[in-house]
Short mmCIF file of C-alpha atoms in Angstrom, two decimals:
data_model
loop_
_atom_site.label_atom_id
_atom_site.label_comp_id
_atom_site.label_asym_id
_atom_site.label_seq_id
_atom_site.Cartn_x
_atom_site.Cartn_y
_atom_site.Cartn_z
CA MET A 1 -9.77 -67.80 5.83
CA SER A 2 -6.24 -68.41 7.09
CA MET A 3 -3.27 -69.77 5.15
CA LEU A 4 -0.75 -71.85 7.08
CA GLU A 5 2.98 -71.89 6.44
CA ASP A 6 2.66 -75.16 4.52
CA GLY A 7 0.28 -73.52 2.04
CA SER A 8 -2.91 -75.17 3.25
CA ALA A 9 -5.97 -73.02 3.88
CA ILE A 10 -8.21 -73.19 6.95
CA VAL A 11 -11.81 -71.99 6.81
CA GLY A 12 -14.01 -71.33 9.83
CA GLU A 13 -16.87 -73.62 10.71
CA ALA A 14 -19.44 -70.93 9.93
CA ASP A 15 -18.40 -71.07 6.27
CA ALA A 16 -18.68 -74.85 5.98
CA VAL A 17 -21.70 -74.71 3.65
CA ASN A 18 -19.96 -72.27 1.28
CA VAL A 19 -16.82 -74.40 1.30
CA ALA A 20 -18.81 -77.50 0.44
CA GLU A 21 -20.39 -75.75 -2.55
CA VAL A 22 -17.04 -74.52 -3.87
CA ALA A 23 -15.40 -77.90 -3.28
CA SER A 24 -18.13 -79.62 -5.26
CA LYS A 25 -17.97 -77.11 -8.11
CA TYR A 26 -14.19 -77.27 -8.54
CA ASP A 27 -13.61 -80.86 -7.38
CA ILE A 28 -11.48 -79.81 -4.42
CA ALA A 29 -10.69 -82.20 -1.59
CA VAL A 30 -11.59 -80.69 1.79
CA GLU A 31 -10.58 -82.32 5.06
CA LYS A 32 -11.40 -81.64 8.67
CA ALA A 33 -8.68 -79.58 10.34
CA THR A 34 -6.42 -81.58 12.65
CA LYS A 35 -5.26 -80.51 16.11
CA ASP A 36 -1.91 -79.56 14.60
CA ASP A 37 -3.71 -77.40 12.03
CA LEU A 38 -5.61 -75.62 14.80
CA LYS A 39 -2.40 -75.02 16.74
CA ALA A 40 -0.80 -73.61 13.59
CA LEU A 41 -3.53 -70.96 13.37
CA GLU A 42 -1.81 -69.11 16.20
CA GLN A 43 1.65 -69.18 14.61
CA PRO A 44 3.14 -65.90 13.33
CA THR A 45 3.75 -67.57 9.95
CA THR A 46 -0.01 -68.02 9.47
CA LYS A 47 -1.74 -65.27 7.50
CA GLY A 48 -5.37 -64.23 7.36
CA LEU A 49 -6.57 -63.85 3.77
CA LYS A 50 -9.11 -61.38 2.44
CA ASP A 51 -10.86 -60.44 -0.79
CA LEU A 52 -8.26 -58.25 -2.49
CA LYS A 53 -8.91 -54.92 -4.13
CA MET A 54 -6.47 -54.68 -7.03
CA LEU A 55 -5.32 -52.40 -9.80
CA TYR A 56 -3.61 -53.92 -12.81
CA VAL A 57 -1.30 -52.52 -15.46
CA GLY A 58 -1.33 -54.94 -18.35
CA ASN A 59 -3.10 -56.57 -21.25
CA GLN A 60 -5.77 -59.19 -21.78
CA ASP A 61 -3.44 -61.96 -20.55
CA ASP A 62 -3.21 -60.27 -17.17
CA LYS A 63 -6.93 -59.54 -16.94
CA LEU A 64 -8.08 -63.03 -17.93
CA SER A 65 -5.61 -64.74 -15.62
CA LEU A 66 -6.45 -62.61 -12.60
CA GLU A 67 -10.17 -63.11 -13.20
CA GLU A 68 -9.69 -66.86 -13.54
CA LEU A 69 -7.98 -66.82 -10.14
CA GLY A 70 -11.13 -65.26 -8.71
CA PHE A 71 -9.94 -61.67 -8.28
CA ASP A 72 -13.02 -59.72 -9.30
CA ASP A 73 -12.29 -56.31 -7.76
CA LEU A 74 -9.99 -55.28 -10.63
CA THR A 75 -9.41 -51.88 -12.21
CA GLN A 76 -7.06 -51.34 -15.14
CA VAL A 77 -4.79 -48.31 -14.79
CA THR A 78 -1.90 -46.62 -16.54
CA ALA A 79 0.58 -43.98 -15.44
CA ALA A 80 -1.63 -41.40 -17.14
CA SER A 81 -4.86 -42.52 -15.46
CA VAL A 82 -3.27 -42.61 -11.99
CA THR A 83 -1.90 -39.11 -12.55
CA ALA A 84 -5.34 -37.90 -13.62
CA ASP A 85 -7.07 -39.48 -10.61
CA PRO A 86 -4.78 -40.57 -7.73
CA SER A 87 -7.84 -41.48 -5.64
CA VAL A 88 -7.99 -44.72 -7.62
CA LEU A 89 -5.30 -45.92 -5.17
CA ASN A 90 -7.64 -45.59 -2.18
CA GLY A 91 -8.20 -48.90 -0.44
CA VAL A 92 -6.11 -50.84 -2.96
CA ASP A 93 -4.18 -53.84 -1.60
CA VAL A 94 -1.94 -54.69 -4.55
CA ILE A 95 -1.01 -53.35 -7.98
CA TRP A 96 -0.34 -56.09 -10.54
CA VAL A 97 2.15 -54.93 -13.19
CA GLY A 98 2.32 -56.83 -16.48
CA THR A 99 3.31 -54.05 -18.87
CA ALA A 100 5.16 -50.73 -18.57
CA PHE A 101 4.21 -48.60 -15.56
CA THR A 102 6.58 -45.66 -15.91
CA PHE A 103 5.83 -41.99 -15.27
CA SER A 104 7.04 -39.10 -17.41
CA GLY A 105 8.17 -35.77 -15.98
CA ALA A 106 4.71 -34.38 -16.59
CA GLN A 107 3.26 -37.27 -14.57
CA ALA A 108 5.25 -36.58 -11.39
CA ALA A 109 2.05 -36.17 -9.37
CA GLY A 110 0.96 -39.68 -10.28
CA ARG A 111 4.35 -41.10 -9.44
CA ASP A 112 4.32 -39.31 -6.08
CA ALA A 113 0.86 -40.71 -5.34
CA VAL A 114 2.02 -44.27 -6.01
CA GLN A 115 5.13 -43.69 -3.90
CA ALA A 116 3.02 -42.45 -1.00
CA TRP A 117 0.76 -45.49 -1.38
CA VAL A 118 3.79 -47.83 -1.32
CA ASP A 119 5.29 -46.00 1.65
CA ALA A 120 2.00 -46.53 3.47
CA GLY A 121 2.21 -50.30 2.91
CA GLY A 122 1.02 -50.82 -0.67
CA SER A 123 2.53 -53.73 -2.63
CA ILE A 124 3.46 -54.43 -6.25
CA VAL A 125 3.37 -57.90 -7.82
CA GLY A 126 3.87 -58.69 -11.47
CA ARG A 127 5.85 -60.17 -14.30
CA SER A 128 8.77 -59.46 -16.61
CA ALA A 129 11.07 -56.45 -16.79
CA ALA A 130 8.09 -54.08 -16.47
CA ALA A 131 7.26 -55.26 -12.95
CA ASN A 132 10.95 -55.23 -12.03
CA THR A 133 11.23 -51.60 -13.16
CA ALA A 134 8.17 -50.61 -11.14
CA ALA A 135 9.37 -52.41 -8.00
CA ASN A 136 12.80 -50.77 -8.34
CA THR A 137 11.31 -47.33 -9.00
CA PHE A 138 9.24 -47.36 -5.84
CA GLY A 139 11.97 -48.79 -3.62
CA LEU A 140 10.54 -52.25 -2.99
CA LEU A 141 13.54 -54.19 -4.29
CA GLN A 142 16.74 -53.79 -6.29
CA ALA A 143 17.60 -55.92 -9.33
CA THR A 144 18.54 -55.81 -13.01
CA ALA A 145 16.30 -57.69 -15.45
CA ILE A 146 17.89 -59.60 -18.35
CA ALA A 147 15.42 -60.54 -21.08
CA GLY A 148 15.81 -63.73 -23.07
CA ASN A 149 15.33 -63.95 -26.83
CA SER A 150 11.94 -62.31 -27.43
CA SER A 151 10.75 -65.24 -29.56
CA GLY A 152 12.16 -67.86 -27.20
CA ASN A 153 9.55 -69.98 -25.48
CA GLY A 154 9.25 -73.35 -23.82
CA ILE A 155 9.39 -75.36 -20.62
CA VAL A 156 12.34 -74.65 -18.33
CA LYS A 157 13.73 -76.31 -15.23
CA VAL A 158 13.44 -74.21 -12.07
CA ASP A 159 14.65 -74.65 -8.48
CA THR A 160 12.89 -73.37 -5.36
CA PRO A 161 15.08 -72.79 -2.27
CA ASP A 162 14.04 -73.60 1.28
CA GLY A 163 12.30 -70.69 2.93
CA SER A 164 10.88 -69.40 -0.35
CA LEU A 165 7.35 -68.04 -0.33
CA LEU A 166 6.75 -70.42 -3.27
CA LYS A 167 8.04 -73.48 -1.40
CA PRO A 168 4.54 -74.79 -0.52
CA TYR A 169 3.72 -74.70 -4.25
CA GLN A 170 7.13 -75.48 -5.65
CA GLN A 171 7.35 -76.90 -9.17
CA ASP A 172 10.21 -78.48 -11.05
CA ALA A 173 9.39 -76.69 -14.30
CA SER A 174 7.85 -73.48 -15.53
CA PHE A 175 6.80 -71.86 -18.82
CA VAL A 176 8.59 -68.89 -20.41
CA TYR A 177 7.74 -66.68 -23.40
CA PRO A 178 10.19 -65.05 -23.15
CA ALA A 179 12.29 -65.76 -20.07
CA VAL A 180 13.52 -62.96 -17.81
CA SER A 181 16.29 -63.49 -15.27
CA PHE A 182 17.52 -61.15 -12.54
CA THR A 183 21.02 -60.12 -11.48
CA ASP A 184 22.66 -57.37 -9.37
CA LEU A 185 20.29 -58.11 -6.51
CA GLY A 186 20.18 -55.65 -3.62
CA ALA A 187 21.01 -56.73 -0.08
CA THR A 188 17.33 -57.06 0.88
CA THR A 189 16.16 -58.61 -2.40
CA LYS A 190 15.45 -62.31 -2.03
CA VAL A 191 15.62 -65.12 -4.61
CA GLU A 192 12.36 -67.06 -4.45
CA GLN A 193 13.08 -69.28 -7.46
CA SER A 194 15.95 -69.71 -9.96
CA TYR A 195 16.48 -71.25 -13.38
CA GLY A 196 18.13 -74.67 -13.48
CA ALA A 197 21.89 -75.00 -13.88
CA ASN A 198 23.72 -75.30 -17.22
CA ASN A 199 20.92 -75.14 -19.82
CA PRO A 200 17.50 -74.87 -18.12
CA LEU A 201 15.49 -75.37 -21.34
CA LEU A 202 13.69 -78.73 -21.19
CA ALA A 203 11.53 -78.35 -24.30
CA GLY A 204 10.71 -75.59 -26.73
CA HIS A 205 12.45 -72.99 -28.86
CA TRP A 206 14.90 -70.69 -27.10
CA ARG A 207 18.17 -69.89 -28.83
CA ALA A 208 20.63 -67.09 -28.21
CA THR A 209 20.76 -64.28 -30.76
CA ASN A 210 23.34 -62.32 -28.79
CA GLY A 211 25.62 -62.79 -25.82
CA THR A 212 22.97 -62.23 -23.13
CA ASN A 213 19.61 -63.65 -24.26
CA GLY A 214 20.22 -67.41 -24.42
CA PRO A 215 19.22 -70.12 -21.92
CA GLU A 216 22.83 -70.74 -20.87
CA VAL A 217 23.09 -67.14 -19.66
CA ALA A 218 19.90 -67.46 -17.57
CA ALA A 219 21.11 -70.73 -16.00
CA SER A 220 21.21 -70.59 -12.18
CA LYS A 221 20.05 -66.97 -12.15
CA ALA A 222 16.97 -65.80 -10.26
CA SER A 223 13.65 -66.37 -12.01
CA VAL A 224 11.44 -64.99 -9.22
CA ILE A 225 12.48 -62.33 -6.69
CA SER A 226 10.87 -60.48 -3.80
CA GLY A 227 11.50 -57.49 -1.58
CA GLU A 228 9.94 -55.73 1.39
CA LYS A 229 10.03 -52.19 2.81
CA ALA A 230 10.04 -51.35 6.50
CA SER A 231 6.60 -49.77 5.98
CA GLY A 232 5.18 -53.19 5.10
CA GLY A 233 5.01 -52.76 1.34
CA LYS A 234 6.18 -55.82 -0.59
CA ALA A 235 7.04 -56.83 -4.14
CA VAL A 236 7.13 -60.13 -6.02
CA VAL A 237 8.44 -60.16 -9.60
CA PHE A 238 8.15 -63.22 -11.85
CA GLY A 239 10.64 -63.71 -14.68
CA THR A 240 8.69 -66.76 -15.83
CA SER A 241 5.46 -66.39 -17.82
CA VAL A 242 3.01 -67.23 -15.06
CA VAL A 243 0.00 -65.66 -16.82
CA PHE A 244 0.66 -66.43 -20.50
CA ARG A 245 -2.87 -66.36 -22.03
CA ASN A 246 -4.05 -67.86 -18.71
CA HIS A 247 -2.78 -71.28 -19.91
CA PRO A 248 -0.01 -72.21 -17.40
CA LYS A 249 -2.21 -73.30 -14.48
CA GLY A 250 0.79 -74.05 -12.29
CA GLY A 251 2.00 -70.53 -12.92
CA LEU A 252 -1.38 -69.11 -11.90
CA SER A 253 -1.14 -70.78 -8.50
CA GLN A 254 2.25 -69.16 -7.95
CA ALA A 255 0.92 -65.77 -9.04
CA ALA A 256 -1.88 -66.09 -6.49
CA ARG A 257 0.60 -67.10 -3.81
CA GLY A 258 2.65 -64.00 -4.55
CA LEU A 259 -0.41 -61.73 -4.43
CA PHE A 260 -1.65 -63.03 -1.09
CA TRP A 261 1.87 -62.96 0.37
CA ALA A 262 2.31 -59.33 -0.63
CA ALA A 263 -1.15 -58.07 0.37
CA SER A 264 -1.98 -56.89 3.88
CA GLU A 265 -3.46 -59.45 6.24
CA GLY A 266 -7.15 -60.16 6.55
CA ALA A 267 -9.08 -61.59 9.48
CA ARG A 268 -7.73 -64.88 10.74
CA VAL A 269 -9.72 -67.99 11.49
CA VAL A 270 -9.73 -68.54 15.24
CA ALA A 271 -9.55 -72.06 16.60
CA PRO A 272 -12.33 -73.12 19.02
CA ALA A 273 -10.06 -73.17 22.07
CA PRO A 274 -11.17 -74.95 25.28
CA LEU A 275 -12.31 -72.72 28.13
CA ASP A 276 -9.93 -72.28 31.02
CA ALA A 277 -12.51 -73.64 33.43
CA THR A 278 -13.93 -76.83 34.92
CA LEU A 279 -17.35 -78.36 35.43
CA ASP A 280 -18.35 -79.72 38.81
CA VAL A 281 -20.53 -82.78 39.28
CA ASP A 282 -23.84 -80.95 38.94
CA GLY A 283 -22.77 -79.19 35.74
CA LEU A 284 -22.37 -75.68 37.15
CA PHE A 285 -19.55 -73.46 36.02
CA LYS A 286 -16.88 -72.77 38.65
CA ALA A 287 -16.02 -69.11 38.18
CA ASP A 288 -12.50 -68.11 39.11
CA LYS A 289 -12.41 -65.45 41.86
CA VAL A 290 -9.59 -63.56 40.17
CA THR A 291 -11.53 -63.50 36.92
CA LEU A 292 -14.58 -62.08 38.67
CA GLN A 293 -12.59 -59.46 40.55
CA ASP A 294 -10.99 -58.33 37.30
CA GLY A 295 -14.33 -56.71 36.53
CA VAL A 296 -17.36 -57.72 34.53
CA LYS A 297 -18.71 -56.15 31.36
CA GLN A 298 -20.83 -57.43 28.53
CA ALA A 299 -17.78 -58.19 26.40
CA ASP A 300 -16.58 -60.64 29.03
CA ILE A 301 -19.76 -62.64 28.55
CA ASP A 302 -19.36 -62.54 24.78
CA ARG A 303 -15.90 -64.06 25.10
CA VAL A 304 -17.24 -67.28 26.64
CA LYS A 305 -16.89 -69.60 23.69
CA GLY A 306 -15.40 -72.95 22.79
CA LEU A 307 -15.74 -76.42 24.23
CA VAL A 308 -15.25 -77.77 27.71
CA ASN A 309 -14.12 -81.38 27.90
CA GLU A 310 -15.57 -81.95 24.40
CA MET A 311 -19.05 -80.98 25.68
CA ASP A 312 -21.47 -78.46 24.22
CA ASP A 313 -20.65 -75.02 25.60
CA SER A 314 -24.23 -73.72 25.96
CA PRO A 315 -24.72 -74.89 29.58
CA VAL A 316 -21.38 -73.31 30.41
CA LYS A 317 -22.53 -69.95 29.09
CA THR A 318 -25.78 -70.17 31.04
CA ALA A 319 -24.03 -71.17 34.24
CA LEU A 320 -21.45 -68.43 33.82
CA LEU A 321 -24.15 -65.79 33.53
CA GLN A 322 -25.75 -67.10 36.71
CA ARG A 323 -22.49 -67.15 38.62
CA ILE A 324 -21.51 -63.67 37.45
CA ALA A 325 -24.86 -62.35 38.62
CA GLU A 326 -24.41 -64.02 42.02
CA ALA A 327 -20.86 -62.78 42.31
CA GLN A 328 -21.86 -59.23 41.45
CA ARG A 329 -24.43 -59.24 44.27
CA GLN A 330 -22.14 -60.92 46.76
CA LEU A 331 -18.92 -59.04 45.95
CA ASP A 332 -20.40 -55.82 44.54
CA ILE A 333 -17.92 -55.78 41.66
CA PRO A 334 -18.23 -52.67 39.49
CA PRO A 335 -17.46 -52.88 35.78
CA ARG A 336 -13.91 -51.83 35.02
CA PRO A 337 -13.40 -48.30 33.68
CA CYS A 338 -13.27 -48.36 29.89
CA VAL A 339 -10.00 -46.43 29.94
CA THR A 340 -8.40 -49.44 31.61
CA PRO A 341 -7.67 -52.04 28.90
CA GLY A 342 -9.26 -55.45 29.40
CA THR A 343 -7.05 -58.44 30.08
CA ALA A 344 -8.69 -60.47 27.31
CA ALA A 345 -9.28 -59.25 23.77
CA VAL A 346 -12.82 -58.43 22.67
CA PHE A 347 -12.03 -58.79 18.97
CA LEU A 348 -10.41 -61.87 17.47
CA ASP A 349 -8.21 -59.87 15.10
CA THR A 350 -7.01 -57.40 17.74
CA PRO A 351 -5.04 -59.38 20.35
CA VAL A 352 -3.80 -57.88 23.61
CA GLY A 353 -0.39 -57.17 22.10
CA HIS A 354 -1.81 -55.23 19.12
CA LYS A 355 -0.33 -51.77 18.53
CA PHE A 356 -3.71 -50.11 19.08
CA TYR A 357 -5.23 -52.66 21.47
CA LYS A 358 -5.89 -50.08 24.21
CA GLU A 359 -7.69 -47.71 21.87
CA ILE A 360 -9.75 -50.40 20.10
CA ASP A 361 -10.73 -52.06 23.41
CA TRP A 362 -11.88 -48.64 24.63
CA MET A 363 -13.96 -48.18 21.47
CA SER A 364 -15.75 -51.44 22.23
CA CYS A 365 -16.22 -50.76 25.93
CA MET A 366 -17.69 -47.33 25.20
CA GLY A 367 -20.11 -48.84 22.72
CA LEU A 368 -18.58 -46.90 19.82
CA SER A 369 -17.82 -50.04 17.84
CA THR A 370 -19.53 -53.40 17.91
CA GLY A 371 -17.30 -55.07 15.32
CA ASN A 372 -18.39 -57.65 12.77
CA LYS A 373 -19.57 -61.13 13.69
CA VAL A 374 -17.40 -63.96 12.36
CA ALA A 375 -16.98 -67.62 13.16
CA GLY A 376 -15.84 -67.84 16.76
CA GLY A 377 -16.51 -64.24 17.77
CA LYS A 378 -16.14 -60.71 16.43
CA ASN A 379 -13.56 -58.88 14.31
CA TYR A 380 -12.68 -55.19 14.34
CA ALA A 381 -10.81 -55.26 10.97
CA PRO A 382 -8.18 -52.72 12.13
CA LYS A 383 -6.36 -52.49 8.78
CA ASP A 384 -9.50 -51.96 6.70
CA SER A 385 -10.25 -48.52 5.32
CA LEU A 386 -12.91 -46.64 7.26
CA THR A 387 -15.98 -45.66 5.27
CA ARG A 388 -17.56 -42.24 5.65
CA GLU A 389 -20.78 -43.77 6.97
CA ALA A 390 -18.88 -45.74 9.63
CA MET A 391 -17.16 -42.52 10.66
CA ALA A 392 -20.55 -40.88 11.10
CA ALA A 393 -21.66 -43.78 13.28
CA PHE A 394 -18.58 -43.53 15.52
CA ILE A 395 -18.89 -39.76 16.03
CA TYR A 396 -22.66 -39.96 16.54
CA ARG A 397 -22.29 -42.54 19.29
CA LEU A 398 -19.63 -40.42 20.94
CA GLU A 399 -21.23 -36.97 20.76
CA ALA A 400 -24.86 -36.93 19.59
CA PRO A 401 -27.51 -35.88 22.13
CA ALA A 402 -29.82 -38.54 23.49
CA GLY A 403 -33.14 -38.74 21.71
CA TYR A 404 -31.97 -37.09 18.51
CA VAL A 405 -34.60 -37.39 15.76
CA ALA A 406 -33.44 -37.26 12.16
CA PRO A 407 -35.30 -34.98 9.72
CA PRO A 408 -37.83 -36.60 7.38
CA VAL A 409 -36.00 -35.18 4.35
CA SER A 410 -32.32 -35.90 3.85
CA PRO A 411 -29.83 -33.03 3.48
CA PHE A 412 -27.80 -35.14 1.03
CA ALA A 413 -28.69 -36.27 -2.47
CA ASP A 414 -27.19 -39.75 -2.03
CA VAL A 415 -28.54 -40.57 1.45
CA ASN A 416 -32.22 -41.31 1.88
CA ALA A 417 -34.36 -41.48 4.99
CA GLY A 418 -34.37 -45.12 6.04
CA ASP A 419 -30.86 -45.85 4.77
CA LYS A 420 -28.43 -47.50 7.13
CA PHE A 421 -26.75 -44.77 9.23
CA TYR A 422 -29.19 -42.16 7.89
CA LYS A 423 -29.79 -40.76 11.37
CA GLU A 424 -26.07 -40.54 12.11
CA ILE A 425 -25.23 -38.87 8.77
CA ALA A 426 -28.10 -36.39 9.09
CA TRP A 427 -26.88 -35.46 12.56
CA MET A 428 -23.36 -34.89 11.21
CA TYR A 429 -24.85 -32.35 8.78
CA GLU A 430 -27.06 -30.60 11.33
CA ALA A 431 -24.18 -30.43 13.82
CA GLY A 432 -22.02 -28.70 11.21
CA LEU A 433 -19.50 -31.53 11.14
CA SER A 434 -20.03 -32.44 7.49
CA THR A 435 -21.17 -30.26 4.64
CA GLY A 436 -20.78 -32.90 1.95
CA THR A 437 -19.58 -32.17 -1.57
CA ARG A 438 -21.38 -29.48 -3.52
CA GLN A 439 -22.91 -30.40 -6.86
CA PRO A 440 -23.59 -28.17 -9.89
CA ALA A 441 -27.23 -28.29 -8.89
CA GLY A 442 -29.30 -29.67 -6.06
CA LYS A 443 -28.20 -31.09 -2.75
CA PRO A 444 -24.62 -31.96 -1.83
CA VAL A 445 -23.54 -35.61 -1.71
CA TYR A 446 -22.12 -37.38 1.33
CA ALA A 447 -20.63 -40.47 -0.44
CA PRO A 448 -21.30 -42.79 2.51
CA LYS A 449 -19.60 -45.86 0.99
CA ASN A 450 -16.39 -44.05 0.06
CA SER A 451 -13.26 -44.52 2.10
CA LEU A 452 -12.62 -41.65 4.49
CA THR A 453 -9.41 -39.78 3.75
CA ARG A 454 -7.06 -38.67 6.50
CA GLU A 455 -7.63 -35.02 5.61
CA ALA A 456 -11.42 -35.40 5.87
CA MET A 457 -10.97 -37.03 9.26
CA ALA A 458 -8.93 -34.03 10.41
CA ALA A 459 -11.74 -31.72 9.29
CA PHE A 460 -14.39 -33.70 11.16
CA ILE A 461 -12.39 -33.85 14.39
CA TYR A 462 -11.44 -30.17 14.24
CA ARG A 463 -15.05 -29.06 13.72
CA LEU A 464 -16.18 -31.32 16.55
CA GLN A 465 -13.72 -29.80 19.02
CA ALA A 466 -14.13 -26.23 17.80
CA LYS A 467 -17.85 -26.35 18.65
CA THR A 468 -17.11 -26.57 22.39
CA ASP A 469 -13.50 -25.41 22.82
CA PRO A 470 -12.80 -21.69 22.16
CA GLN A 471 -9.04 -22.31 22.00
CA VAL A 472 -9.50 -24.82 19.20
CA LYS A 473 -11.87 -22.49 17.37
CA SER A 474 -9.32 -19.65 17.53
CA TYR A 475 -6.37 -21.84 16.54
CA VAL A 476 -4.03 -20.19 14.04
CA ALA A 477 -2.11 -22.51 11.74
CA PRO A 478 1.67 -22.05 11.52
CA ALA A 479 3.25 -20.23 8.59
CA SER A 480 5.34 -23.34 7.94
CA SER A 481 4.12 -26.83 8.73
CA LYS A 482 6.20 -29.43 10.56
CA LEU A 483 4.59 -31.95 8.22
CA VAL A 484 6.62 -31.92 5.01
CA ASP A 485 3.69 -32.84 2.77
CA MET A 486 1.50 -29.97 3.98
CA LYS A 487 1.88 -26.49 2.49
CA VAL A 488 0.08 -23.22 3.26
CA GLY A 489 -2.99 -23.07 1.06
CA ASP A 490 -3.54 -26.83 0.96
CA ASN A 491 -7.03 -28.09 1.68
CA PHE A 492 -7.50 -28.62 5.43
CA TYR A 493 -4.05 -27.17 6.17
CA LYS A 494 -5.33 -25.56 9.39
CA GLU A 495 -7.20 -28.64 10.60
CA ILE A 496 -4.30 -31.03 9.94
CA ASN A 497 -1.74 -28.82 11.65
CA TRP A 498 -4.05 -28.48 14.64
CA MET A 499 -4.25 -32.29 14.78
CA TYR A 500 -0.45 -32.43 14.86
CA ASP A 501 -0.01 -29.62 17.42
CA ALA A 502 -2.69 -31.20 19.63
CA LYS A 503 -0.77 -34.49 19.46
CA LEU A 504 -3.74 -36.29 17.95
CA THR A 505 -1.49 -37.44 15.13
CA THR A 506 2.21 -38.11 15.07
CA GLY A 507 2.50 -38.38 11.29
CA TYR A 508 4.60 -40.87 9.36
CA ALA A 509 8.38 -40.74 9.57
CA THR A 510 10.05 -40.54 6.14
CA PRO A 511 13.61 -39.75 5.01
CA ASN A 512 12.46 -36.19 4.26
CA GLY A 513 10.66 -35.67 7.55
CA LYS A 514 7.22 -36.39 8.96
CA GLU A 515 4.28 -36.67 6.57
CA TYR A 516 0.56 -36.63 7.23
CA GLN A 517 -0.40 -38.27 3.90
CA PRO A 518 -3.74 -36.44 3.70
CA LYS A 519 -5.09 -38.19 0.60
CA ASN A 520 -4.59 -41.70 1.97
CA SER A 521 -7.54 -43.67 3.27
CA LEU A 522 -7.92 -43.74 7.03
CA THR A 523 -7.74 -47.18 8.63
CA ARG A 524 -10.13 -48.28 11.35
CA GLU A 525 -7.25 -48.64 13.83
CA ALA A 526 -6.06 -45.08 13.12
CA MET A 527 -9.61 -43.85 13.70
CA ALA A 528 -9.66 -45.54 17.10
CA ALA A 529 -6.36 -43.89 17.98
CA PHE A 530 -7.54 -40.41 16.93
CA ILE A 531 -10.79 -40.58 18.93
CA TYR A 532 -9.07 -42.06 21.99
CA ARG A 533 -6.42 -39.31 21.99
CA LEU A 534 -9.18 -36.75 21.59
CA ARG A 535 -10.65 -37.86 24.92
CA TYR A 536 -7.45 -38.70 26.81
#
């Protein structure tokens, strides 16, 4: 699904049946996308949406409201629980903050884990002074929250400026109980909505009990603010009560808008673009000589999609296959080397200009990744976390001997013969690339569905290279790491420093120096980069 700048959502043709069911259930009007809508899919202001994985800090109001919005991958956390288990942050898109999320001195490890997650692109969205404090603490925005009378509640007038992320869903009024306004905004903190001028209270009970908590003080001040870090992490903080007992439905729509705006992008819907080709009178496809001489591989055939002069594209595909076969015989065109990036993207969500296009295109050409089928083609999902089973599949395709036969009995307690990727995971064990996690008794576990951490990736790659390269096997880690978050004695210290010295990783630049961020989940695009650098 893609969301356009005007707030409308576009769904691919392959999901038409699902859309019809949802539209009928919730009485939603669905229209056929116009040509302008399809053009807008390519605009930088359009965003691909995805099913969000969220943590929330809050009460029943927050839980009920988020569930009513359809967010079902929810886990409640506190500062204490994050400190006890920082891995809860793995793969999380957004943290919703509705109540206090502050860390004591004894909880510094938890605070550092959240900071690392934010610095890696994690976002915070929420309500009231609590969310403002969290967003300030982790450097996503700068503002001072001013709380209205704690018993004050009612309907207030609000104004939404042009360019606001809430503009597509702007409302003239909002509910507060109590109201929170924001002042002392930092240079990069943006006002997304403000309280009306003079006295914004339209109906209800909100009277001043001191010099700062009345409606006149909140007048014209920010009611919703946002911020963004260079790393990609974002924050949206609502001073209005958008989730009060899940009653203010208009507020819920704005909360959802804020969550999707702050979260990382999902796969976009791709418009069925016309082919850059013509049909001659007998219906055969006229293949362009330059296109043929650019080299032919299976992915080129897969990219033949769309409509030609409003006609069904199936005869075009058939004719193209015929003409490519003829051209290969006549011109003897070899497939292009995989190390040379293709001129047209294989995956819909990894365009030619993508940061890791070369590496991801190579992964496809080498047969290391087939992607996921979606409407209009295939996606690579570069920003998604890589699972441990997918990692096994990548490495197996790259290094496993031909004709490998998996053992009839699994070496891992949580992977059974016949499971998806069983052969690949069993080979990882037999090759000495993965030992799994020891248990008090019985076999180790592999945890195939878990996200792969960056430190585990370093261990896999190091073991792989050390098997065949004596220099790698004899590598001695430095007494002091150039990566500021790696200390002698840390798990995988040797492997991670070898990755850095071998230029397989460049680390993340931070004010304190370069970090490896070993506990963070590895993205699929980072995996492609690591494996590509390993070979070239």
